[in-house]
CSV table of C-alpha atoms in Angstrom, one decimal:
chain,number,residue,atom,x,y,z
A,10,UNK,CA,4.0,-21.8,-39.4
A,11,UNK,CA,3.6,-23.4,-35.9
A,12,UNK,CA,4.8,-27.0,-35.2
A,13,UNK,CA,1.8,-28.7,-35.4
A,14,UNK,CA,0.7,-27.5,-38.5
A,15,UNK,CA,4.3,-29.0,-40.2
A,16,UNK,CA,3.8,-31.8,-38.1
A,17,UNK,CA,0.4,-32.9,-39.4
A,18,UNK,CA,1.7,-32.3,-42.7
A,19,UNK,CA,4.5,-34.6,-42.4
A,20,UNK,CA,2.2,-37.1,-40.8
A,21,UNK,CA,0.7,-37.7,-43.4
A,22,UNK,CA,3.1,-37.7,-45.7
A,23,UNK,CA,4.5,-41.0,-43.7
A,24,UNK,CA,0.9,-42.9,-43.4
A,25,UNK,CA,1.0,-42.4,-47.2
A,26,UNK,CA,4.5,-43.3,-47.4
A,27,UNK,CA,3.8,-46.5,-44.9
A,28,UNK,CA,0.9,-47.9,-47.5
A,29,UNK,CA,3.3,-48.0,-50.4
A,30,UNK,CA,2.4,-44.5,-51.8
A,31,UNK,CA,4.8,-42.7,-54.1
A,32,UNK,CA,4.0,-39.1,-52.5
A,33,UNK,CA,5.8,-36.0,-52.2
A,34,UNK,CA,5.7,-33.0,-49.3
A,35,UNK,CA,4.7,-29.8,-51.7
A,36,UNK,CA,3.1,-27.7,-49.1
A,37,UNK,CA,7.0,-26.4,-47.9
A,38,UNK,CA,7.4,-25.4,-52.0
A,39,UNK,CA,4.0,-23.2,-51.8
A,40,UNK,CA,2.4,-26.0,-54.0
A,41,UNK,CA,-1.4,-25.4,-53.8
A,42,UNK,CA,-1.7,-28.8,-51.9
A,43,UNK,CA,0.4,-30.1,-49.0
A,44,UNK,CA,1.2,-33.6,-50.5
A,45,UNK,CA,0.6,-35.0,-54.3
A,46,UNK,CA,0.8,-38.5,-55.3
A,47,UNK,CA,0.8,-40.2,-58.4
A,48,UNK,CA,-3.5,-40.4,-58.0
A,49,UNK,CA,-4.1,-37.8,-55.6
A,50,UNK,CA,-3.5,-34.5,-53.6
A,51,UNK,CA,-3.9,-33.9,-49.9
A,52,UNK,CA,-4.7,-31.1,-47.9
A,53,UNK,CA,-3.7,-31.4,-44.1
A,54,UNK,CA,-5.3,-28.6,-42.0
A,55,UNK,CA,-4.1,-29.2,-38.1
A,56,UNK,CA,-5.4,-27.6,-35.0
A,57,UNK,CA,-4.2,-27.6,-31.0
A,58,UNK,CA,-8.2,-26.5,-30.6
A,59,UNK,CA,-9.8,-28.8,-28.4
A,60,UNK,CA,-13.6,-28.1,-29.6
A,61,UNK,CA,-15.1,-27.7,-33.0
A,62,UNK,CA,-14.3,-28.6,-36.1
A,63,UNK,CA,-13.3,-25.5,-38.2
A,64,UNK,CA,-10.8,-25.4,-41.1
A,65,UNK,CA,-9.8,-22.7,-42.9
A,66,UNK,CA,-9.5,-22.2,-46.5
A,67,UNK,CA,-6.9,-20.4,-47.7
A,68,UNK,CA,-7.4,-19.8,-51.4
A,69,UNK,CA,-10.2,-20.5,-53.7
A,70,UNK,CA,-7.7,-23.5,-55.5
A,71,UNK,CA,-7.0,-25.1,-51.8
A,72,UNK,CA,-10.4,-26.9,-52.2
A,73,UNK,CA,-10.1,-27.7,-56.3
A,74,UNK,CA,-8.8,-31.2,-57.7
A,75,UNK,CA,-6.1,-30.6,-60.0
A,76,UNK,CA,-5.3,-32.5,-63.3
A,77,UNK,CA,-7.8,-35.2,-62.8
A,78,UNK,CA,-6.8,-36.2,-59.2
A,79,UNK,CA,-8.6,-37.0,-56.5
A,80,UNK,CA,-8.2,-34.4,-53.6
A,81,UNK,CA,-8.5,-35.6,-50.1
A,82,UNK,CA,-8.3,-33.0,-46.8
A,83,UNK,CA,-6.7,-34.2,-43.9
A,84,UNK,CA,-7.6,-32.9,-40.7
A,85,UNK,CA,-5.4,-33.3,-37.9
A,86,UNK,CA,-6.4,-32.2,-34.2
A,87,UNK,CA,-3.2,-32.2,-31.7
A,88,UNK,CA,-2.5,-31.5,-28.1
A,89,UNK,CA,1.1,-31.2,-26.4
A,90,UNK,CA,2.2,-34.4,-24.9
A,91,UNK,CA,6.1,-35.8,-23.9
A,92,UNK,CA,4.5,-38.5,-25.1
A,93,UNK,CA,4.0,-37.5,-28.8
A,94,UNK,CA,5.8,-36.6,-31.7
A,95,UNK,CA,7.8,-34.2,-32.6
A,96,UNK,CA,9.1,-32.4,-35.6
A,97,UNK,CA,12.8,-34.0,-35.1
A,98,UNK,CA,11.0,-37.3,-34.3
A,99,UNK,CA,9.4,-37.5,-38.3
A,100,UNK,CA,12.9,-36.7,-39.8
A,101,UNK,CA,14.4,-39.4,-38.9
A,102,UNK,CA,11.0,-41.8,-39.2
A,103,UNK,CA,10.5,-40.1,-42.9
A,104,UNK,CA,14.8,-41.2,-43.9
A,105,UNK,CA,13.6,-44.9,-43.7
A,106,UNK,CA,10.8,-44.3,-46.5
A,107,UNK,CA,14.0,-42.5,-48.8
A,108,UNK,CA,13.3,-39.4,-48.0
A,109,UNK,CA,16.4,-37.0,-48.7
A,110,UNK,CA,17.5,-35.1,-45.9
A,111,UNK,CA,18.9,-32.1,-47.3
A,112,UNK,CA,16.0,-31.5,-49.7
A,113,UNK,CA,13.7,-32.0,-46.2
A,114,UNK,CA,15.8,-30.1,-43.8
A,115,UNK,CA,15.5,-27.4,-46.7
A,116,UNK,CA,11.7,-27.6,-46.6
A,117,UNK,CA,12.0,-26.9,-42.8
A,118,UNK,CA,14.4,-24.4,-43.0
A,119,UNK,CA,11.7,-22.5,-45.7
A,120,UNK,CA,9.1,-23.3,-42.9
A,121,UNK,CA,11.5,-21.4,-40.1
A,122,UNK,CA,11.7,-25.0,-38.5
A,123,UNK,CA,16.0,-25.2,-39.2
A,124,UNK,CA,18.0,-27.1,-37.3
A,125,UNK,CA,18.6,-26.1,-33.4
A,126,UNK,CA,15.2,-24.8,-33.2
A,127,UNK,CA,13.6,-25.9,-29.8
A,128,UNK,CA,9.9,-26.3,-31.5
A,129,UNK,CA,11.1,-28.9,-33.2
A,130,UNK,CA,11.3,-30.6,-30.1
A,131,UNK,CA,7.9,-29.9,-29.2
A,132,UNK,CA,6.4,-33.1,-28.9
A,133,UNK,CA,2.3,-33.0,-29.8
A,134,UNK,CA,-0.2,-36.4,-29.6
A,135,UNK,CA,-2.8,-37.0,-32.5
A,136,UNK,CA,-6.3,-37.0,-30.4
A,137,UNK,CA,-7.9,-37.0,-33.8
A,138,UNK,CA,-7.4,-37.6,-37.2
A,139,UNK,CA,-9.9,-37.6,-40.2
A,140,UNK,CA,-9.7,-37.8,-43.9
A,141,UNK,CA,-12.2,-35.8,-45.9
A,142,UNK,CA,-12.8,-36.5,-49.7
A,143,UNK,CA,-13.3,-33.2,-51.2
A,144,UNK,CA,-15.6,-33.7,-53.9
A,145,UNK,CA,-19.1,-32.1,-55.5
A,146,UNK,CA,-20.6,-32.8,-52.3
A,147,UNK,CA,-17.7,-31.1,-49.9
A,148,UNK,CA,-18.5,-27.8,-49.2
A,149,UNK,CA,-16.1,-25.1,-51.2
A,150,UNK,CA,-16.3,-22.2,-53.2
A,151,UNK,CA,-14.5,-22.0,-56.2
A,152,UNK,CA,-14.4,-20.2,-59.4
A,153,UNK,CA,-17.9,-21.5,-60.4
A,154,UNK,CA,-19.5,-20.1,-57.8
A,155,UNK,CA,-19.0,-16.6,-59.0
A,156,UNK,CA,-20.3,-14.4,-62.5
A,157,UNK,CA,-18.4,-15.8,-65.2
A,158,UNK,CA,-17.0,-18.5,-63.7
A,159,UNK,CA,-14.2,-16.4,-62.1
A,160,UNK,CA,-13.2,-14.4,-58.9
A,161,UNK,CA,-14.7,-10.3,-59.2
A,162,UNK,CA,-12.0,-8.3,-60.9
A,163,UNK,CA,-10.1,-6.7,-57.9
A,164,UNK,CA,-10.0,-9.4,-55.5
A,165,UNK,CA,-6.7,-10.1,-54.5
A,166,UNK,CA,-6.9,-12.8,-51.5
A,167,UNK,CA,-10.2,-15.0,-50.7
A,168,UNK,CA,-10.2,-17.4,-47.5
A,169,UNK,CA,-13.2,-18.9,-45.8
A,170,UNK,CA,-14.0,-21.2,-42.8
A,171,UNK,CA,-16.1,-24.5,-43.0
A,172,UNK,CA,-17.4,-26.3,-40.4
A,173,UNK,CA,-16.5,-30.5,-41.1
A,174,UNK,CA,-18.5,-31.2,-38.2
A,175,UNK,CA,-21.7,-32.3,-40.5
A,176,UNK,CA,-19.8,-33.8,-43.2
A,177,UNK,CA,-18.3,-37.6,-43.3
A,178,UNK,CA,-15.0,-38.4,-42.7
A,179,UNK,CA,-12.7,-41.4,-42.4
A,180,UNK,CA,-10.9,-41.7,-39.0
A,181,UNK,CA,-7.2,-42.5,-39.3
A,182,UNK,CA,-6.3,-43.3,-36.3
């Protein structure tokens, strides 16, 4: 994975963390979302793009609430700055919300983001950040949209684009 993409990941995990949410980073585990809470799962899709407003989908359950929860998407547009974040910088920022270090050092490790590596120095700015609720109206395909209710015998991966630029978002910044 790049930087960023970790990085918006773990941005959100620490606005979530900041407003008294009990969440957990899942995307390092392979979990189908990137954070779950007690309520509600997040997806954080980043980008260093500087135009549109494209995220890809990378499996048809990225897009599906799971046990009852809500499921927001995050969407996190960067650009490299000395005067933004880095990798190392939300480490130590995510210790004073209790999270354990050698259980998040072994995330980034799993993400090829260990210790020593000089992109997680890269510092990156937030020039935009939006929440997406991902519900009947967002636009994903799932299993219903298909015969039977389930993906063609055969297929083996399935990832699609959206555009977010006509659908309502909250800012977060």
């Amino acid at each position: 994975k790049e930087a960023y993409t970790v990085l918006g990941e773990l941005l959100t995990l620490e606005k979530l963390l900041k407003t008294g949410n009990k969440a957990v980073w899942s995307g390092a585990d392979h979990a189908t979302h990137d954070i779950e809470s007690e309520n509600f799962s997040v997806e954080v899709k980043s980008t260093t793009s500087r135009y549109g407003y494209e995220a890809t989908i990378s499996s048809i359950y990225q897009m599906r609430p799971v046990d009852g929860k809500m499921l927001y998407l995050s969407y996190v547009r960067f650009e490299k700055s000395e005067l933004g974040h880095s990798i190392n910088d939300m480490v130590r920022r995510l210790l004073a919300y209790g999270v354990e270090l050698d259980q998040l050092e072994e995330k980034l490790a799993g993400q090829g983001l260990e210790r020593g590596r000089t992109a997680r120095e890269q510092k990156y700015k937030v020039i935009e950040w939006k929440r997406y609720s991902v519900d009947e109206s967002f636009p994903s395909i799932t299993e219903s949209a298909f015969k039977e209710n389930s993906l063609p015998k055969s297929v083996v991966r399935f990832n699609y684009t959206i555009d977010l630029s006509g659908i309502e978002g909250e800012s977060l910044l």
